[in-house]
Amino acid sequence: MNKNGFLHKLKKYRVFLLMILPAVIYTLVFSYIPMAGIVMAFKKYTYAGGIFNSPWNGLKNFEFFFKSGQAFLVTKNTVLYNLMFIAFNTVLQMTVAILLTEMKNKHFRKISQSVMFLPYFISWVIVSVIAFNLLSYDYGFINGILTKLGLGKINFYTTGALWPFILILFNAWKSVGYGSVMYLAAIMGIDTSIYEAASIDGANVFQRIFKITIPLMMPTVIILLLLSVGGIFRGNFDMFYNLVGKNGTLYNYTDVIDTLTFRALIANNDFGMAAAAGFYQSVLCFITILLVNKLVSVYNKDYSLF
Amino acid sequence: MNENTTARAKRIKRGLDSRVLAFLSYFINGVVALFCLVPFIMVISASFSSEEAIKLNGFSLLPQNFTLEAYSTVFKEPSVILRAYGVTIFLTIFGTVAGLFLQTMTAYVLSRKEFEWRNKFSFFFYFTTLFNGGLVPYFVLMTRYLGLKDNYLALVLPLLFSVYNLLIMKSYIMGIPESLIDAAKIDGCGEFGTMVKVVMPLLKPAMATVGLFIALAYWNDWYNAMLYIGKDEMQPLQYFLYEQVNNIEAYKRLVESMGGGSTAAVSAMSMPTQSLKMALTVVVTGPIILLYPFVQRYFVQGITIGAVKG
């Protein structure tokens, strides 16, 4: 019998294969079958026909999606929001991580880090109640303060132009504790003898941060940046849907590809257009990930993903 | 003498910049921490405030006219909220145990060097993070082909397996000395036995970390319930809150549009809507907030490992 034959290996690895089988079936069913399902974007979906037996529809779904005038808007919103989240979160999380390591009082450091981690543990549903508590026109805390100061109230839920700031702040709020941990880990990995050498040479604490800590954090920063750039065409559906909801007056400022797809599917039962929008998004995501991975491997081969 | 003064000058100078940095670190991180904490305090305060005070002054930092009215309304029919709790607790326990076992077993196989196909299988799993079919085919698969509408499996299955957790688990297992596994093999343990008897006991911190990641995902999930669950009695906690908050708003608008005269409007006026929403939120948030100081360090471990090996 051929020692390297396929059947021989199948037998040799049968226990491994049995152990991995549930996960393989799971992934086939829940990830690979939906990949085949992207043909829906080219079909006129009927309930009777399902994914594979519905009639072909050519590029009509895409035509509809691109001519709706929504495609450009949601793409622009998705990309701009993600760029703003990435920029703001990176700066905030790095600052917090560096300053946390500079705190001499252990208790204060522990407590503030724990408190910053708190928002990470709650759902976006709860965040939406918190947002209402702050932003409501009639009862909101912020409008309460504005009234006390003798200023006019702001109707946040009808003022679209304010939502980029609101969404950036809530996004930062929810992720500051989680994100800063990664940068903290990077700082902890820096050799302390470098700091000792610098202080003997007379570097002050700010020089120490800008000349040692930040440059040595850069590998981590760049990898995390590139990874988040890979998801630039994905909207954070959970956040957008909970904070904005079905508030149509804000859509010009807040609609992203994911929320548009969701509405087309659930509210309008428009399977064709939803599938076309989803297909468009998946392809854009895939291309950016390939590009980003190329960049990562140019930057440092060890970090590239495949 | 001269040397002494420059040394002292240096010390003073260093003292000044250290003090500035110390001030900045306490001030900036103090402010960020305060921003993270204050919204929670405001929700709790509002839940203990009287409805009239909220209508008059809006939400505030401290309770106004302290009252338990909103909580007594929430627990007037405790069975509703307790059922939602029950659903969530059941999903979280079942999903976490099943997901943890599935992920550990898969990660174990992918970490065994003598399994020549492990890289091919790793890519098979990994590829799903690069490309996916998107919401629509997934939704059609779940509702039409698997028929999981109004089925608890629709809440369990989507969160059961994650490649991110698989990678964390794998990097933990890679840290276990291979000689231990070889020794177990020589003693006559099969692969499965080795995993259960030798590897899993050594993986306790990893299992705690990944287990908590899975548990948090189940606990906070509302999205799958929104897509696949229509029956009220099957709602998990977060979706229950989502529905209640939206219903209270909708009910209030409906009553307002009917005008003030009707009896429904009068009873609706006396019903605490804003404080009720906040009390519901506190009841739903409660357990996770009480637990998080204890579980936080496991999350920190998991995130750190995840960052090292994206």
JSON list of N, CA, C and O in Angstrom, two decimals, chain A residues 88-124:
[
{"chain": "A", "resi": 88, "resn": "PHE", "atom": "N", "xyz": [-9.34, 59.03, 15.22]},
{"chain": "A", "resi": 88, "resn": "PHE", "atom": "CA", "xyz": [-9.65, 59.51, 16.58]},
{"chain": "A", "resi": 88, "resn": "PHE", "atom": "C", "xyz": [-9.32, 58.45, 17.63]},
{"chain": "A", "resi": 88, "resn": "PHE", "atom": "O", "xyz": [-8.70, 58.73, 18.65]},
{"chain": "A", "resi": 89, "resn": "ASN", "atom": "N", "xyz": [-9.74, 57.21, 17.35]},
{"chain": "A", "resi": 89, "resn": "ASN", "atom": "CA", "xyz": [-9.51, 56.14, 18.33]},
{"chain": "A", "resi": 89, "resn": "ASN", "atom": "C", "xyz": [-8.02, 55.88, 18.53]},
{"chain": "A", "resi": 89, "resn": "ASN", "atom": "O", "xyz": [-7.59, 55.67, 19.67]},
{"chain": "A", "resi": 90, "resn": "THR", "atom": "N", "xyz": [-7.25, 55.88, 17.45]},
{"chain": "A", "resi": 90, "resn": "THR", "atom": "CA", "xyz": [-5.82, 55.60, 17.59]},
{"chain": "A", "resi": 90, "resn": "THR", "atom": "C", "xyz": [-5.15, 56.64, 18.47]},
{"chain": "A", "resi": 90, "resn": "THR", "atom": "O", "xyz": [-4.42, 56.31, 19.41]},
{"chain": "A", "resi": 91, "resn": "VAL", "atom": "N", "xyz": [-5.42, 57.92, 18.18]},
{"chain": "A", "resi": 91, "resn": "VAL", "atom": "CA", "xyz": [-4.79, 58.98, 18.96]},
{"chain": "A", "resi": 91, "resn": "VAL", "atom": "C", "xyz": [-5.23, 58.90, 20.43]},
{"chain": "A", "resi": 91, "resn": "VAL", "atom": "O", "xyz": [-4.41, 58.92, 21.34]},
{"chain": "A", "resi": 92, "resn": "LEU", "atom": "N", "xyz": [-6.53, 58.74, 20.64]},
{"chain": "A", "resi": 92, "resn": "LEU", "atom": "CA", "xyz": [-7.04, 58.70, 22.02]},
{"chain": "A", "resi": 92, "resn": "LEU", "atom": "C", "xyz": [-6.48, 57.50, 22.78]},
{"chain": "A", "resi": 92, "resn": "LEU", "atom": "O", "xyz": [-6.00, 57.61, 23.91]},
{"chain": "A", "resi": 93, "resn": "GLN", "atom": "N", "xyz": [-6.53, 56.32, 22.14]},
{"chain": "A", "resi": 93, "resn": "GLN", "atom": "CA", "xyz": [-6.11, 55.11, 22.84]},
{"chain": "A", "resi": 93, "resn": "GLN", "atom": "C", "xyz": [-4.61, 55.14, 23.13]},
{"chain": "A", "resi": 93, "resn": "GLN", "atom": "O", "xyz": [-4.17, 54.69, 24.20]},
{"chain": "A", "resi": 94, "resn": "MET", "atom": "N", "xyz": [-3.81, 55.65, 22.19]},
{"chain": "A", "resi": 94, "resn": "MET", "atom": "CA", "xyz": [-2.37, 55.77, 22.44]},
{"chain": "A", "resi": 94, "resn": "MET", "atom": "C", "xyz": [-2.09, 56.72, 23.58]},
{"chain": "A", "resi": 94, "resn": "MET", "atom": "O", "xyz": [-1.29, 56.44, 24.47]},
{"chain": "A", "resi": 95, "resn": "THR", "atom": "N", "xyz": [-2.78, 57.89, 23.55]},
{"chain": "A", "resi": 95, "resn": "THR", "atom": "CA", "xyz": [-2.58, 58.87, 24.62]},
{"chain": "A", "resi": 95, "resn": "THR", "atom": "C", "xyz": [-2.93, 58.27, 25.97]},
{"chain": "A", "resi": 95, "resn": "THR", "atom": "O", "xyz": [-2.15, 58.38, 26.93]},
{"chain": "A", "resi": 96, "resn": "VAL", "atom": "N", "xyz": [-4.08, 57.62, 26.03]},
{"chain": "A", "resi": 96, "resn": "VAL", "atom": "CA", "xyz": [-4.51, 57.02, 27.29]},
{"chain": "A", "resi": 96, "resn": "VAL", "atom": "C", "xyz": [-3.50, 55.98, 27.76]},
{"chain": "A", "resi": 96, "resn": "VAL", "atom": "O", "xyz": [-3.11, 55.95, 28.93]},
{"chain": "A", "resi": 97, "resn": "ALA", "atom": "N", "xyz": [-3.03, 55.14, 26.84]},
{"chain": "A", "resi": 97, "resn": "ALA", "atom": "CA", "xyz": [-2.10, 54.07, 27.23]},
{"chain": "A", "resi": 97, "resn": "ALA", "atom": "C", "xyz": [-0.79, 54.67, 27.74]},
{"chain": "A", "resi": 97, "resn": "ALA", "atom": "O", "xyz": [-0.27, 54.25, 28.78]},
{"chain": "A", "resi": 98, "resn": "ILE", "atom": "N", "xyz": [-0.26, 55.67, 27.02]},
{"chain": "A", "resi": 98, "resn": "ILE", "atom": "CA", "xyz": [1.01, 56.28, 27.47]},
{"chain": "A", "resi": 98, "resn": "ILE", "atom": "C", "xyz": [0.84, 56.92, 28.82]},
{"chain": "A", "resi": 98, "resn": "ILE", "atom": "O", "xyz": [1.65, 56.74, 29.74]},
{"chain": "A", "resi": 99, "resn": "LEU", "atom": "N", "xyz": [-0.26, 57.67, 29.00]},
{"chain": "A", "resi": 99, "resn": "LEU", "atom": "CA", "xyz": [-0.46, 58.37, 30.26]},
{"chain": "A", "resi": 99, "resn": "LEU", "atom": "C", "xyz": [-0.76, 57.40, 31.41]},
{"chain": "A", "resi": 99, "resn": "LEU", "atom": "O", "xyz": [-0.41, 57.67, 32.54]},
{"chain": "A", "resi": 100, "resn": "LEU", "atom": "N", "xyz": [-1.39, 56.27, 31.09]},
{"chain": "A", "resi": 100, "resn": "LEU", "atom": "CA", "xyz": [-1.63, 55.28, 32.15]},
{"chain": "A", "resi": 100, "resn": "LEU", "atom": "C", "xyz": [-0.31, 54.77, 32.70]},
{"chain": "A", "resi": 100, "resn": "LEU", "atom": "O", "xyz": [-0.16, 54.59, 33.91]},
{"chain": "A", "resi": 101, "resn": "THR", "atom": "N", "xyz": [0.67, 54.54, 31.82]},
{"chain": "A", "resi": 101, "resn": "THR", "atom": "CA", "xyz": [1.95, 54.03, 32.32]},
{"chain": "A", "resi": 101, "resn": "THR", "atom": "C", "xyz": [2.71, 55.10, 33.09]},
{"chain": "A", "resi": 101, "resn": "THR", "atom": "O", "xyz": [3.60, 54.79, 33.85]},
{"chain": "A", "resi": 102, "resn": "GLU", "atom": "N", "xyz": [2.36, 56.37, 32.87]},
{"chain": "A", "resi": 102, "resn": "GLU", "atom": "CA", "xyz": [3.05, 57.45, 33.59]},
{"chain": "A", "resi": 102, "resn": "GLU", "atom": "C", "xyz": [2.46, 57.71, 34.97]},
{"chain": "A", "resi": 102, "resn": "GLU", "atom": "O", "xyz": [3.01, 58.48, 35.74]},
{"chain": "A", "resi": 103, "resn": "MET", "atom": "N", "xyz": [1.31, 57.10, 35.27]},
{"chain": "A", "resi": 103, "resn": "MET", "atom": "CA", "xyz": [0.68, 57.35, 36.57]},
{"chain": "A", "resi": 103, "resn": "MET", "atom": "C", "xyz": [1.45, 56.62, 37.66]},
{"chain": "A", "resi": 103, "resn": "MET", "atom": "O", "xyz": [1.69, 55.43, 37.58]},
{"chain": "A", "resi": 104, "resn": "LYS", "atom": "N", "xyz": [1.84, 57.38, 38.68]},
{"chain": "A", "resi": 104, "resn": "LYS", "atom": "CA", "xyz": [2.61, 56.77, 39.76]},
{"chain": "A", "resi": 104, "resn": "LYS", "atom": "C", "xyz": [1.69, 56.07, 40.76]},
{"chain": "A", "resi": 104, "resn": "LYS", "atom": "O", "xyz": [2.05, 55.08, 41.36]},
{"chain": "A", "resi": 105, "resn": "ASN", "atom": "N", "xyz": [0.50, 56.62, 40.94]},
{"chain": "A", "resi": 105, "resn": "ASN", "atom": "CA", "xyz": [-0.43, 56.07, 41.94]},
{"chain": "A", "resi": 105, "resn": "ASN", "atom": "C", "xyz": [-1.14, 54.84, 41.38]},
{"chain": "A", "resi": 105, "resn": "ASN", "atom": "O", "xyz": [-1.97, 54.93, 40.49]},
{"chain": "A", "resi": 106, "resn": "LYS", "atom": "N", "xyz": [-0.76, 53.68, 41.93]},
{"chain": "A", "resi": 106, "resn": "LYS", "atom": "CA", "xyz": [-1.27, 52.41, 41.40]},
{"chain": "A", "resi": 106, "resn": "LYS", "atom": "C", "xyz": [-2.79, 52.31, 41.46]},
{"chain": "A", "resi": 106, "resn": "LYS", "atom": "O", "xyz": [-3.42, 51.82, 40.53]},
{"chain": "A", "resi": 107, "resn": "HIS", "atom": "N", "xyz": [-3.35, 52.76, 42.60]},
{"chain": "A", "resi": 107, "resn": "HIS", "atom": "CA", "xyz": [-4.80, 52.62, 42.76]},
{"chain": "A", "resi": 107, "resn": "HIS", "atom": "C", "xyz": [-5.55, 53.45, 41.74]},
{"chain": "A", "resi": 107, "resn": "HIS", "atom": "O", "xyz": [-6.49, 53.00, 41.10]},
{"chain": "A", "resi": 108, "resn": "PHE", "atom": "N", "xyz": [-5.08, 54.69, 41.57]},
{"chain": "A", "resi": 108, "resn": "PHE", "atom": "CA", "xyz": [-5.73, 55.57, 40.61]},
{"chain": "A", "resi": 108, "resn": "PHE", "atom": "C", "xyz": [-5.65, 54.99, 39.20]},
{"chain": "A", "resi": 108, "resn": "PHE", "atom": "O", "xyz": [-6.61, 55.01, 38.43]},
{"chain": "A", "resi": 109, "resn": "ARG", "atom": "N", "xyz": [-4.47, 54.39, 38.90]},
{"chain": "A", "resi": 109, "resn": "ARG", "atom": "CA", "xyz": [-4.27, 53.82, 37.56]},
{"chain": "A", "resi": 109, "resn": "ARG", "atom": "C", "xyz": [-5.23, 52.65, 37.34]},
{"chain": "A", "resi": 109, "resn": "ARG", "atom": "O", "xyz": [-5.91, 52.56, 36.33]},
{"chain": "A", "resi": 110, "resn": "LYS", "atom": "N", "xyz": [-5.27, 51.77, 38.34]},
{"chain": "A", "resi": 110, "resn": "LYS", "atom": "CA", "xyz": [-6.15, 50.59, 38.24]},
{"chain": "A", "resi": 110, "resn": "LYS", "atom": "C", "xyz": [-7.60, 51.01, 38.08]},
{"chain": "A", "resi": 110, "resn": "LYS", "atom": "O", "xyz": [-8.32, 50.48, 37.23]},
{"chain": "A", "resi": 111, "resn": "ILE", "atom": "N", "xyz": [-8.01, 51.96, 38.93]},
{"chain": "A", "resi": 111, "resn": "ILE", "atom": "CA", "xyz": [-9.41, 52.35, 38.91]},
{"chain": "A", "resi": 111, "resn": "ILE", "atom": "C", "xyz": [-9.76, 53.02, 37.58]},
{"chain": "A", "resi": 111, "resn": "ILE", "atom": "O", "xyz": [-10.76, 52.70, 36.95]},
{"chain": "A", "resi": 112, "resn": "SER", "atom": "N", "xyz": [-8.89, 53.94, 37.11]},
{"chain": "A", "resi": 112, "resn": "SER", "atom": "CA", "xyz": [-9.26, 54.63, 35.87]},
{"chain": "A", "resi": 112, "resn": "SER", "atom": "C", "xyz": [-9.26, 53.65, 34.70]},
{"chain": "A", "resi": 112, "resn": "SER", "atom": "O", "xyz": [-10.11, 53.75, 33.81]},
{"chain": "A", "resi": 113, "resn": "GLN", "atom": "N", "xyz": [-8.34, 52.69, 34.70]},
{"chain": "A", "resi": 113, "resn": "GLN", "atom": "CA", "xyz": [-8.35, 51.72, 33.60]},
{"chain": "A", "resi": 113, "resn": "GLN", "atom": "C", "xyz": [-9.63, 50.87, 33.63]},
{"chain": "A", "resi": 113, "resn": "GLN", "atom": "O", "xyz": [-10.24, 50.62, 32.60]},
{"chain": "A", "resi": 114, "resn": "SER", "atom": "N", "xyz": [-10.02, 50.46, 34.84]},
{"chain": "A", "resi": 114, "resn": "SER", "atom": "CA", "xyz": [-11.25, 49.66, 34.96]},
{"chain": "A", "resi": 114, "resn": "SER", "atom": "C", "xyz": [-12.47, 50.44, 34.50]},
{"chain": "A", "resi": 114, "resn": "SER", "atom": "O", "xyz": [-13.33, 49.91, 33.80]},
{"chain": "A", "resi": 115, "resn": "VAL", "atom": "N", "xyz": [-12.52, 51.71, 34.90]},
{"chain": "A", "resi": 115, "resn": "VAL", "atom": "CA", "xyz": [-13.69, 52.52, 34.54]},
{"chain": "A", "resi": 115, "resn": "VAL", "atom": "C", "xyz": [-13.75, 52.70, 33.02]},
{"chain": "A", "resi": 115, "resn": "VAL", "atom": "O", "xyz": [-14.82, 52.64, 32.42]},
{"chain": "A", "resi": 116, "resn": "MET", "atom": "N", "xyz": [-12.59, 52.88, 32.39]},
{"chain": "A", "resi": 116, "resn": "MET", "atom": "CA", "xyz": [-12.59, 53.06, 30.94]},
{"chain": "A", "resi": 116, "resn": "MET", "atom": "C", "xyz": [-13.01, 51.78, 30.22]},
{"chain": "A", "resi": 116, "resn": "MET", "atom": "O", "xyz": [-13.46, 51.82, 29.08]},
{"chain": "A", "resi": 117, "resn": "PHE", "atom": "N", "xyz": [-12.84, 50.65, 30.89]},
{"chain": "A", "resi": 117, "resn": "PHE", "atom": "CA", "xyz": [-13.21, 49.37, 30.28]},
{"chain": "A", "resi": 117, "resn": "PHE", "atom": "C", "xyz": [-14.72, 49.13, 30.36]},
{"chain": "A", "resi": 117, "resn": "PHE", "atom": "O", "xyz": [-15.27, 48.33, 29.62]},
{"chain": "A", "resi": 118, "resn": "LEU", "atom": "N", "xyz": [-15.36, 49.83, 31.29]},
{"chain": "A", "resi": 118, "resn": "LEU", "atom": "CA", "xyz": [-16.79, 49.60, 31.55]},
{"chain": "A", "resi": 118, "resn": "LEU", "atom": "C", "xyz": [-17.67, 49.64, 30.30]},
{"chain": "A", "resi": 118, "resn": "LEU", "atom": "O", "xyz": [-18.45, 48.70, 30.07]},
{"chain": "A", "resi": 119, "resn": "PRO", "atom": "N", "xyz": [-17.57, 50.66, 29.44]},
{"chain": "A", "resi": 119, "resn": "PRO", "atom": "CA", "xyz": [-18.48, 50.72, 28.29]},
{"chain": "A", "resi": 119, "resn": "PRO", "atom": "C", "xyz": [-18.34, 49.53, 27.33]},
{"chain": "A", "resi": 119, "resn": "PRO", "atom": "O", "xyz": [-19.29, 49.19, 26.63]},
{"chain": "A", "resi": 120, "resn": "TYR", "atom": "N", "xyz": [-17.16, 48.90, 27.32]},
{"chain": "A", "resi": 120, "resn": "TYR", "atom": "CA", "xyz": [-16.95, 47.76, 26.42]},
{"chain": "A", "resi": 120, "resn": "TYR", "atom": "C", "xyz": [-17.92, 46.62, 26.73]},
{"chain": "A", "resi": 120, "resn": "TYR", "atom": "O", "xyz": [-18.27, 45.85, 25.85]},
{"chain": "A", "resi": 121, "resn": "PHE", "atom": "N", "xyz": [-18.35, 46.52, 27.98]},
{"chain": "A", "resi": 121, "resn": "PHE", "atom": "CA", "xyz": [-19.13, 45.35, 28.40]},
{"chain": "A", "resi": 121, "resn": "PHE", "atom": "C", "xyz": [-20.63, 45.47, 28.16]},
{"chain": "A", "resi": 121, "resn": "PHE", "atom": "O", "xyz": [-21.35, 44.51, 28.37]},
{"chain": "A", "resi": 122, "resn": "ILE", "atom": "N", "xyz": [-21.10, 46.62, 27.76]},
{"chain": "A", "resi": 122, "resn": "ILE", "atom": "CA", "xyz": [-22.54, 46.76, 27.59]},
{"chain": "A", "resi": 122, "resn": "ILE", "atom": "C", "xyz": [-22.91, 46.70, 26.11]},
{"chain": "A", "resi": 122, "resn": "ILE", "atom": "O", "xyz": [-22.08, 46.95, 25.25]},
{"chain": "A", "resi": 123, "resn": "SER", "atom": "N", "xyz": [-24.17, 46.39, 25.85]},
{"chain": "A", "resi": 123, "resn": "SER", "atom": "CA", "xyz": [-24.61, 46.27, 24.46]},
{"chain": "A", "resi": 123, "resn": "SER", "atom": "C", "xyz": [-24.92, 47.65, 23.89]},
{"chain": "A", "resi": 123, "resn": "SER", "atom": "O", "xyz": [-25.12, 48.62, 24.62]},
{"chain": "A", "resi": 124, "resn": "TRP", "atom": "N", "xyz": [-24.98, 47.72, 22.55]},
{"chain": "A", "resi": 124, "resn": "TRP", "atom": "CA", "xyz": [-25.32, 49.00, 21.92]},
{"chain": "A", "resi": 124, "resn": "TRP", "atom": "C", "xyz": [-26.75, 49.41, 22.21]},
{"chain": "A", "resi": 124, "resn": "TRP", "atom": "O", "xyz": [-27.09, 50.59, 22.12]}
]
